[in-house]
Amino acid sequence: MYEQNKYIYQYNSPLGNITMGADGENLVGLWFDNQQYFASTMASNPPKKDLPVFQMACMWLDMYFSGQAPDFVPPVKITASSFRHLVWNILQSIPFGTVLTYKDIAEKIARQTGSMHMSAQAVGGAIAHNPISIIIPCHRVIGSHGKLIGYAGGLYRKQKLLALEGFVFGMSNVK
Protein backbone atom coordinates (compact mmCIF):
# COMPACT_ATOMS: atom_id res chain seq x y z
CA MET A 1 0.00 0.00 0.00
CA TYR A 2 2.77 2.46 0.84
CA GLU A 3 4.69 2.08 -2.41
CA GLN A 4 1.89 3.16 -4.74
CA ASN A 5 2.90 6.82 -4.43
CA LYS A 6 5.81 7.35 -6.83
CA TYR A 7 5.61 11.11 -7.37
CA ILE A 8 4.47 14.17 -5.44
CA TYR A 9 3.28 17.63 -6.32
CA GLN A 10 2.51 20.67 -4.17
CA TYR A 11 -0.58 22.87 -4.38
CA ASN A 12 -0.95 26.09 -2.42
CA SER A 13 -4.60 26.31 -1.31
CA PRO A 14 -6.32 29.12 0.59
CA LEU A 15 -6.37 26.75 3.59
CA GLY A 16 -2.72 25.76 3.49
CA ASN A 17 -0.32 23.73 1.42
CA ILE A 18 -1.55 20.47 -0.06
CA THR A 19 0.67 17.57 -1.08
CA MET A 20 -0.59 15.24 -3.80
CA GLY A 21 0.76 11.82 -4.64
CA ALA A 22 0.44 9.85 -7.87
CA ASP A 23 1.49 6.53 -9.29
CA GLY A 24 2.22 8.16 -12.65
CA GLU A 25 -1.33 8.09 -14.02
CA ASN A 26 -3.64 8.16 -10.99
CA LEU A 27 -3.95 10.32 -7.94
CA VAL A 28 -3.25 8.14 -4.89
CA GLY A 29 -3.13 10.81 -2.21
CA LEU A 30 -4.10 14.39 -1.43
CA TRP A 31 -3.43 15.80 2.03
CA PHE A 32 -3.16 19.12 3.78
CA ASP A 33 0.47 19.24 4.86
CA ASN A 34 0.94 17.79 8.34
CA GLN A 35 -2.65 16.61 8.72
CA GLN A 36 -3.38 13.45 10.66
CA TYR A 37 -2.38 10.39 8.60
CA PHE A 38 -0.41 12.70 6.28
CA ALA A 39 1.10 10.87 3.34
CA SER A 40 -0.19 7.49 4.46
CA THR A 41 0.22 6.08 0.95
CA MET A 42 3.53 7.79 0.27
CA ALA A 43 6.81 6.02 -0.36
CA SER A 44 9.87 7.49 1.31
CA ASN A 45 11.06 10.68 -0.41
CA PRO A 46 9.27 10.39 -3.78
CA PRO A 47 10.46 12.86 -6.41
CA LYS A 48 8.45 15.93 -7.37
CA LYS A 49 7.15 15.67 -10.91
CA ASP A 50 4.64 17.59 -12.97
CA LEU A 51 2.21 15.01 -14.36
CA PRO A 52 -1.10 15.37 -16.25
CA VAL A 53 -2.99 13.87 -13.28
CA PHE A 54 -1.55 16.58 -11.03
CA GLN A 55 -2.62 19.28 -13.50
CA MET A 56 -6.14 17.81 -13.54
CA ALA A 57 -6.19 17.76 -9.73
CA CYS A 58 -5.00 21.40 -9.66
CA MET A 59 -7.79 22.41 -12.07
CA TRP A 60 -10.28 20.56 -9.85
CA LEU A 61 -8.95 22.31 -6.73
CA ASP A 62 -8.92 25.72 -8.46
CA MET A 63 -12.60 25.28 -9.36
CA TYR A 64 -13.45 24.02 -5.90
CA PHE A 65 -11.67 26.83 -4.03
CA SER A 66 -13.39 29.38 -6.28
CA GLY A 67 -16.72 28.09 -4.91
CA GLN A 68 -17.72 25.96 -7.89
CA ALA A 69 -18.69 22.30 -7.83
CA PRO A 70 -16.19 20.64 -10.21
CA ASP A 71 -17.88 18.60 -12.93
CA PHE A 72 -15.08 16.06 -13.27
CA VAL A 73 -12.84 14.00 -11.01
CA PRO A 74 -9.18 13.31 -11.74
CA PRO A 75 -8.35 9.61 -12.04
CA VAL A 76 -7.85 8.13 -8.58
CA LYS A 77 -6.59 4.76 -7.40
CA ILE A 78 -6.92 3.64 -3.82
CA THR A 79 -5.75 0.40 -2.28
CA ALA A 80 -7.85 -0.32 0.80
CA SER A 81 -10.19 -2.79 2.42
CA SER A 82 -13.62 -3.41 0.91
CA PHE A 83 -15.19 -1.70 3.94
CA ARG A 84 -13.19 1.48 3.39
CA HIS A 85 -14.12 1.42 -0.30
CA LEU A 86 -17.81 1.19 0.67
CA VAL A 87 -17.44 4.21 2.95
CA TRP A 88 -15.44 6.25 0.44
CA ASN A 89 -17.93 5.47 -2.36
CA ILE A 90 -20.70 6.89 -0.20
CA LEU A 91 -18.60 9.98 0.49
CA GLN A 92 -18.27 10.56 -3.25
CA SER A 93 -22.06 10.50 -3.60
CA ILE A 94 -22.63 13.37 -1.14
CA PRO A 95 -23.57 16.41 -3.22
CA PHE A 96 -21.61 19.65 -3.04
CA GLY A 97 -22.98 21.83 -0.24
CA THR A 98 -24.71 19.02 1.67
CA VAL A 99 -23.70 16.68 4.46
CA LEU A 100 -24.43 13.26 5.90
CA THR A 101 -23.88 12.08 9.44
CA TYR A 102 -21.62 9.20 10.43
CA LYS A 103 -24.80 7.40 11.50
CA ASP A 104 -26.39 7.97 8.05
CA ILE A 105 -23.40 6.35 6.38
CA ALA A 106 -23.39 3.45 8.85
CA GLU A 107 -27.09 2.84 8.11
CA LYS A 108 -26.48 2.96 4.34
CA ILE A 109 -23.69 0.40 4.63
CA ALA A 110 -25.83 -1.85 6.83
CA ARG A 111 -28.55 -1.77 4.15
CA GLN A 112 -26.04 -2.38 1.33
CA THR A 113 -24.44 -5.34 3.09
CA GLY A 114 -27.61 -6.80 4.60
CA SER A 115 -26.29 -6.28 8.13
CA MET A 116 -28.51 -5.59 11.10
CA HIS A 117 -26.17 -2.87 12.38
CA MET A 118 -23.06 -0.98 11.38
CA SER A 119 -20.94 1.02 13.78
CA ALA A 120 -20.77 4.78 13.19
CA GLN A 121 -17.38 4.65 14.93
CA ALA A 122 -16.09 2.15 12.34
CA VAL A 123 -17.32 4.51 9.63
CA GLY A 124 -15.48 7.36 11.35
CA GLY A 125 -12.26 5.34 11.36
CA ALA A 126 -12.54 4.66 7.63
CA ILE A 127 -13.29 8.32 6.93
CA ALA A 128 -10.30 9.46 9.01
CA HIS A 129 -8.00 7.37 6.80
CA ASN A 130 -9.32 8.79 3.51
CA PRO A 131 -6.13 9.35 1.49
CA ILE A 132 -7.68 11.80 -1.00
CA SER A 133 -9.06 14.70 1.02
CA ILE A 134 -11.52 17.16 -0.50
CA ILE A 135 -11.93 15.24 -3.79
CA ILE A 136 -13.28 12.31 -1.77
CA PRO A 137 -15.26 14.70 0.45
CA CYS A 138 -14.82 13.40 3.98
CA HIS A 139 -15.39 16.97 5.19
CA ARG A 140 -19.09 16.54 4.28
CA VAL A 141 -19.66 14.17 7.20
CA ILE A 142 -20.82 15.59 10.51
CA GLY A 143 -21.93 14.22 13.85
CA SER A 144 -25.48 13.55 14.95
CA HIS A 145 -27.61 16.62 15.53
CA GLY A 146 -25.43 18.63 13.13
CA LYS A 147 -22.35 18.73 15.35
CA LEU A 148 -19.05 19.51 13.61
CA ILE A 149 -16.68 16.68 14.56
CA GLY A 150 -13.75 14.80 13.12
CA TYR A 151 -11.52 15.94 10.27
CA ALA A 152 -7.91 14.83 9.79
CA GLY A 153 -7.08 18.25 8.32
CA GLY A 154 -8.43 20.08 11.37
CA LEU A 155 -11.93 21.20 12.30
CA TYR A 156 -11.24 24.80 11.27
CA ARG A 157 -10.54 23.57 7.72
CA LYS A 158 -13.64 21.38 7.73
CA GLN A 159 -15.77 24.36 8.72
CA LYS A 160 -14.17 26.54 6.02
CA LEU A 161 -14.62 23.84 3.34
CA LEU A 162 -18.30 23.46 4.23
CA ALA A 163 -18.77 27.25 4.25
CA LEU A 164 -17.08 27.46 0.85
CA GLU A 165 -19.74 25.04 -0.41
CA GLY A 166 -22.49 27.23 1.04
CA PHE A 167 -23.33 24.88 3.89
CA VAL A 168 -24.90 26.78 6.75
CA PHE A 169 -25.11 25.00 10.07
CA GLY A 170 -28.67 24.74 11.34
CA MET A 171 -30.15 24.80 7.83
CA SER A 172 -31.77 21.86 6.09
CA ASN A 173 -28.89 20.80 3.84
CA VAL A 174 -28.34 17.53 5.68
CA LYS A 175 -29.17 14.78 3.14
PDB file of C-alpha atoms in Angstrom:
ATOM      1  CA  MET A   1       0.000   0.000   0.000  1.00  0.00           C
ATOM      2  CA  TYR A   2       2.771   2.460   0.839  1.00  0.00           C
ATOM      3  CA  GLU A   3       4.693   2.075  -2.406  1.00  0.00           C
ATOM      4  CA  GLN A   4       1.885   3.163  -4.738  1.00  0.00           C
ATOM      5  CA  ASN A   5       2.897   6.824  -4.434  1.00  0.00           C
ATOM      6  CA  LYS A   6       5.806   7.350  -6.832  1.00  0.00           C
ATOM      7  CA  TYR A   7       5.607  11.112  -7.366  1.00  0.00           C
ATOM      8  CA  ILE A   8       4.469  14.165  -5.439  1.00  0.00           C
ATOM      9  CA  TYR A   9       3.285  17.633  -6.324  1.00  0.00           C
ATOM     10  CA  GLN A  10       2.506  20.673  -4.169  1.00  0.00           C
ATOM     11  CA  TYR A  11      -0.585  22.867  -4.378  1.00  0.00           C
ATOM     12  CA  ASN A  12      -0.953  26.087  -2.422  1.00  0.00           C
ATOM     13  CA  SER A  13      -4.597  26.314  -1.308  1.00  0.00           C
ATOM     14  CA  PRO A  14      -6.325  29.118   0.589  1.00  0.00           C
ATOM     15  CA  LEU A  15      -6.367  26.750   3.591  1.00  0.00           C
ATOM     16  CA  GLY A  16      -2.719  25.760   3.492  1.00  0.00           C
ATOM     17  CA  ASN A  17      -0.317  23.725   1.419  1.00  0.00           C
ATOM     18  CA  ILE A  18      -1.549  20.468  -0.063  1.00  0.00           C
ATOM     19  CA  THR A  19       0.668  17.574  -1.079  1.00  0.00           C
ATOM     20  CA  MET A  20      -0.586  15.243  -3.799  1.00  0.00           C
ATOM     21  CA  GLY A  21       0.765  11.819  -4.641  1.00  0.00           C
ATOM     22  CA  ALA A  22       0.439   9.855  -7.874  1.00  0.00           C
ATOM     23  CA  ASP A  23       1.492   6.525  -9.289  1.00  0.00           C
ATOM     24  CA  GLY A  24       2.219   8.157 -12.649  1.00  0.00           C
ATOM     25  CA  GLU A  25      -1.330   8.093 -14.023  1.00  0.00           C
ATOM     26  CA  ASN A  26      -3.635   8.158 -10.988  1.00  0.00           C
ATOM     27  CA  LEU A  27      -3.945  10.319  -7.939  1.00  0.00           C
ATOM     28  CA  VAL A  28      -3.246   8.138  -4.891  1.00  0.00           C
ATOM     29  CA  GLY A  29      -3.129  10.812  -2.214  1.00  0.00           C
ATOM     30  CA  LEU A  30      -4.096  14.387  -1.431  1.00  0.00           C
ATOM     31  CA  TRP A  31      -3.432  15.796   2.034  1.00  0.00           C
ATOM     32  CA  PHE A  32      -3.163  19.119   3.782  1.00  0.00           C
ATOM     33  CA  ASP A  33       0.466  19.237   4.861  1.00  0.00           C
ATOM     34  CA  ASN A  34       0.942  17.786   8.343  1.00  0.00           C
ATOM     35  CA  GLN A  35      -2.645  16.605   8.715  1.00  0.00           C
ATOM     36  CA  GLN A  36      -3.379  13.452  10.660  1.00  0.00           C
ATOM     37  CA  TYR A  37      -2.380  10.386   8.598  1.00  0.00           C
ATOM     38  CA  PHE A  38      -0.414  12.702   6.277  1.00  0.00           C
ATOM     39  CA  ALA A  39       1.105  10.867   3.339  1.00  0.00           C
ATOM     40  CA  SER A  40      -0.186   7.489   4.464  1.00  0.00           C
ATOM     41  CA  THR A  41       0.218   6.079   0.945  1.00  0.00           C
ATOM     42  CA  MET A  42       3.534   7.786   0.270  1.00  0.00           C
ATOM     43  CA  ALA A  43       6.814   6.018  -0.361  1.00  0.00           C
ATOM     44  CA  SER A  44       9.875   7.490   1.311  1.00  0.00           C
ATOM     45  CA  ASN A  45      11.058  10.678  -0.410  1.00  0.00           C
ATOM     46  CA  PRO A  46       9.273  10.392  -3.777  1.00  0.00           C
ATOM     47  CA  PRO A  47      10.460  12.863  -6.407  1.00  0.00           C
ATOM     48  CA  LYS A  48       8.449  15.925  -7.368  1.00  0.00           C
ATOM     49  CA  LYS A  49       7.147  15.667 -10.908  1.00  0.00           C
ATOM     50  CA  ASP A  50       4.636  17.594 -12.971  1.00  0.00           C
ATOM     51  CA  LEU A  51       2.208  15.015 -14.363  1.00  0.00           C
ATOM     52  CA  PRO A  52      -1.103  15.374 -16.255  1.00  0.00           C
ATOM     53  CA  VAL A  53      -2.987  13.870 -13.276  1.00  0.00           C
ATOM     54  CA  PHE A  54      -1.550  16.583 -11.028  1.00  0.00           C
ATOM     55  CA  GLN A  55      -2.618  19.278 -13.502  1.00  0.00           C
ATOM     56  CA  MET A  56      -6.141  17.808 -13.541  1.00  0.00           C
ATOM     57  CA  ALA A  57      -6.185  17.763  -9.730  1.00  0.00           C
ATOM     58  CA  CYS A  58      -5.000  21.395  -9.656  1.00  0.00           C
ATOM     59  CA  MET A  59      -7.789  22.407 -12.070  1.00  0.00           C
ATOM     60  CA  TRP A  60     -10.279  20.556  -9.852  1.00  0.00           C
ATOM     61  CA  LEU A  61      -8.946  22.308  -6.728  1.00  0.00           C
ATOM     62  CA  ASP A  62      -8.923  25.722  -8.460  1.00  0.00           C
ATOM     63  CA  MET A  63     -12.605  25.280  -9.362  1.00  0.00           C
ATOM     64  CA  TYR A  64     -13.448  24.023  -5.897  1.00  0.00           C
ATOM     65  CA  PHE A  65     -11.671  26.830  -4.029  1.00  0.00           C
ATOM     66  CA  SER A  66     -13.390  29.380  -6.281  1.00  0.00           C
ATOM     67  CA  GLY A  67     -16.715  28.091  -4.906  1.00  0.00           C
ATOM     68  CA  GLN A  68     -17.723  25.959  -7.890  1.00  0.00           C
ATOM     69  CA  ALA A  69     -18.692  22.299  -7.828  1.00  0.00           C
ATOM     70  CA  PRO A  70     -16.190  20.643 -10.212  1.00  0.00           C
ATOM     71  CA  ASP A  71     -17.885  18.601 -12.933  1.00  0.00           C
ATOM     72  CA  PHE A  72     -15.079  16.055 -13.275  1.00  0.00           C
ATOM     73  CA  VAL A  73     -12.839  13.995 -11.010  1.00  0.00           C
ATOM     74  CA  PRO A  74      -9.184  13.311 -11.738  1.00  0.00           C
ATOM     75  CA  PRO A  75      -8.354   9.607 -12.039  1.00  0.00           C
ATOM     76  CA  VAL A  76      -7.854   8.127  -8.582  1.00  0.00           C
ATOM     77  CA  LYS A  77      -6.589   4.760  -7.401  1.00  0.00           C
ATOM     78  CA  ILE A  78      -6.925   3.641  -3.822  1.00  0.00           C
ATOM     79  CA  THR A  79      -5.754   0.398  -2.281  1.00  0.00           C
ATOM     80  CA  ALA A  80      -7.845  -0.321   0.800  1.00  0.00           C
ATOM     81  CA  SER A  81     -10.194  -2.793   2.417  1.00  0.00           C
ATOM     82  CA  SER A  82     -13.617  -3.409   0.909  1.00  0.00           C
ATOM     83  CA  PHE A  83     -15.186  -1.699   3.944  1.00  0.00           C
ATOM     84  CA  ARG A  84     -13.191   1.478   3.392  1.00  0.00           C
ATOM     85  CA  HIS A  85     -14.124   1.422  -0.300  1.00  0.00           C
ATOM     86  CA  LEU A  86     -17.811   1.193   0.672  1.00  0.00           C
ATOM     87  CA  VAL A  87     -17.442   4.211   2.947  1.00  0.00           C
ATOM     88  CA  TRP A  88     -15.440   6.254   0.438  1.00  0.00           C
ATOM     89  CA  ASN A  89     -17.932   5.466  -2.364  1.00  0.00           C
ATOM     90  CA  ILE A  90     -20.699   6.891  -0.197  1.00  0.00           C
ATOM     91  CA  LEU A  91     -18.597   9.983   0.488  1.00  0.00           C
ATOM     92  CA  GLN A  92     -18.273  10.556  -3.249  1.00  0.00           C
ATOM     93  CA  SER A  93     -22.063  10.504  -3.596  1.00  0.00           C
ATOM     94  CA  ILE A  94     -22.634  13.366  -1.137  1.00  0.00           C
ATOM     95  CA  PRO A  95     -23.571  16.411  -3.221  1.00  0.00           C
ATOM     96  CA  PHE A  96     -21.610  19.654  -3.045  1.00  0.00           C
ATOM     97  CA  GLY A  97     -22.979  21.826  -0.236  1.00  0.00           C
ATOM     98  CA  THR A  98     -24.711  19.015   1.668  1.00  0.00           C
ATOM     99  CA  VAL A  99     -23.704  16.678   4.457  1.00  0.00           C
ATOM    100  CA  LEU A 100     -24.433  13.260   5.903  1.00  0.00           C
ATOM    101  CA  THR A 101     -23.876  12.081   9.441  1.00  0.00           C
ATOM    102  CA  TYR A 102     -21.624   9.198  10.426  1.00  0.00           C
ATOM    103  CA  LYS A 103     -24.805   7.402  11.497  1.00  0.00           C
ATOM    104  CA  ASP A 104     -26.387   7.974   8.051  1.00  0.00           C
ATOM    105  CA  ILE A 105     -23.401   6.349   6.383  1.00  0.00           C
ATOM    106  CA  ALA A 106     -23.390   3.451   8.845  1.00  0.00           C
ATOM    107  CA  GLU A 107     -27.086   2.837   8.112  1.00  0.00           C
ATOM    108  CA  LYS A 108     -26.480   2.957   4.341  1.00  0.00           C
ATOM    109  CA  ILE A 109     -23.686   0.398   4.628  1.00  0.00           C
ATOM    110  CA  ALA A 110     -25.831  -1.847   6.829  1.00  0.00           C
ATOM    111  CA  ARG A 111     -28.545  -1.774   4.150  1.00  0.00           C
ATOM    112  CA  GLN A 112     -26.035  -2.382   1.327  1.00  0.00           C
ATOM    113  CA  THR A 113     -24.438  -5.343   3.093  1.00  0.00           C
ATOM    114  CA  GLY A 114     -27.610  -6.801   4.600  1.00  0.00           C
ATOM    115  CA  SER A 115     -26.290  -6.284   8.131  1.00  0.00           C
ATOM    116  CA  MET A 116     -28.508  -5.590  11.098  1.00  0.00           C
ATOM    117  CA  HIS A 117     -26.174  -2.875  12.380  1.00  0.00           C
ATOM    118  CA  MET A 118     -23.057  -0.983  11.382  1.00  0.00           C
ATOM    119  CA  SER A 119     -20.940   1.019  13.784  1.00  0.00           C
ATOM    120  CA  ALA A 120     -20.767   4.775  13.189  1.00  0.00           C
ATOM    121  CA  GLN A 121     -17.377   4.650  14.929  1.00  0.00           C
ATOM    122  CA  ALA A 122     -16.086   2.153  12.340  1.00  0.00           C
ATOM    123  CA  VAL A 123     -17.321   4.506   9.627  1.00  0.00           C
ATOM    124  CA  GLY A 124     -15.478   7.357  11.350  1.00  0.00           C
ATOM    125  CA  GLY A 125     -12.261   5.343  11.359  1.00  0.00           C
ATOM    126  CA  ALA A 126     -12.536   4.663   7.627  1.00  0.00           C
ATOM    127  CA  ILE A 127     -13.289   8.320   6.935  1.00  0.00           C
ATOM    128  CA  ALA A 128     -10.298   9.457   9.012  1.00  0.00           C
ATOM    129  CA  HIS A 129      -7.997   7.366   6.800  1.00  0.00           C
ATOM    130  CA  ASN A 130      -9.319   8.786   3.510  1.00  0.00           C
ATOM    131  CA  PRO A 131      -6.132   9.353   1.489  1.00  0.00           C
ATOM    132  CA  ILE A 132      -7.681  11.798  -1.005  1.00  0.00           C
ATOM    133  CA  SER A 133      -9.057  14.699   1.019  1.00  0.00           C
ATOM    134  CA  ILE A 134     -11.520  17.158  -0.497  1.00  0.00           C
ATOM    135  CA  ILE A 135     -11.928  15.236  -3.788  1.00  0.00           C
ATOM    136  CA  ILE A 136     -13.284  12.313  -1.766  1.00  0.00           C
ATOM    137  CA  PRO A 137     -15.261  14.699   0.451  1.00  0.00           C
ATOM    138  CA  CYS A 138     -14.818  13.402   3.978  1.00  0.00           C
ATOM    139  CA  HIS A 139     -15.391  16.974   5.186  1.00  0.00           C
ATOM    140  CA  ARG A 140     -19.089  16.536   4.279  1.00  0.00           C
ATOM    141  CA  VAL A 141     -19.665  14.174   7.197  1.00  0.00           C
ATOM    142  CA  ILE A 142     -20.819  15.586  10.515  1.00  0.00           C
ATOM    143  CA  GLY A 143     -21.934  14.224  13.854  1.00  0.00           C
ATOM    144  CA  SER A 144     -25.475  13.551  14.949  1.00  0.00           C
ATOM    145  CA  HIS A 145     -27.614  16.624  15.527  1.00  0.00           C
ATOM    146  CA  GLY A 146     -25.433  18.635  13.133  1.00  0.00           C
ATOM    147  CA  LYS A 147     -22.348  18.725  15.350  1.00  0.00           C
ATOM    148  CA  LEU A 148     -19.054  19.511  13.606  1.00  0.00           C
ATOM    149  CA  ILE A 149     -16.676  16.679  14.556  1.00  0.00           C
ATOM    150  CA  GLY A 150     -13.745  14.803  13.115  1.00  0.00           C
ATOM    151  CA  TYR A 151     -11.518  15.937  10.268  1.00  0.00           C
ATOM    152  CA  ALA A 152      -7.913  14.827   9.793  1.00  0.00           C
ATOM    153  CA  GLY A 153      -7.081  18.247   8.315  1.00  0.00           C
ATOM    154  CA  GLY A 154      -8.428  20.083  11.366  1.00  0.00           C
ATOM    155  CA  LEU A 155     -11.932  21.200  12.297  1.00  0.00           C
ATOM    156  CA  TYR A 156     -11.237  24.804  11.273  1.00  0.00           C
ATOM    157  CA  ARG A 157     -10.544  23.574   7.717  1.00  0.00           C
ATOM    158  CA  LYS A 158     -13.640  21.380   7.734  1.00  0.00           C
ATOM    159  CA  GLN A 159     -15.769  24.357   8.721  1.00  0.00           C
ATOM    160  CA  LYS A 160     -14.171  26.538   6.017  1.00  0.00           C
ATOM    161  CA  LEU A 161     -14.623  23.840   3.343  1.00  0.00           C
ATOM    162  CA  LEU A 162     -18.301  23.462   4.226  1.00  0.00           C
ATOM    163  CA  ALA A 163     -18.768  27.252   4.255  1.00  0.00           C
ATOM    164  CA  LEU A 164     -17.079  27.457   0.846  1.00  0.00           C
ATOM    165  CA  GLU A 165     -19.744  25.041  -0.415  1.00  0.00           C
ATOM    166  CA  GLY A 166     -22.486  27.227   1.038  1.00  0.00           C
ATOM    167  CA  PHE A 167     -23.330  24.884   3.895  1.00  0.00           C
ATOM    168  CA  VAL A 168     -24.903  26.777   6.750  1.00  0.00           C
ATOM    169  CA  PHE A 169     -25.105  25.000  10.073  1.00  0.00           C
ATOM    170  CA  GLY A 170     -28.669  24.742  11.336  1.00  0.00           C
ATOM    171  CA  MET A 171     -30.148  24.803   7.827  1.00  0.00           C
ATOM    172  CA  SER A 172     -31.773  21.861   6.091  1.00  0.00           C
ATOM    173  CA  ASN A 173     -28.895  20.804   3.840  1.00  0.00           C
ATOM    174  CA  VAL A 174     -28.345  17.535   5.676  1.00  0.00           C
ATOM    175  CA  LYS A 175     -29.170  14.781   3.144  1.00  0.00           C
TER     176      LYS A 175
END
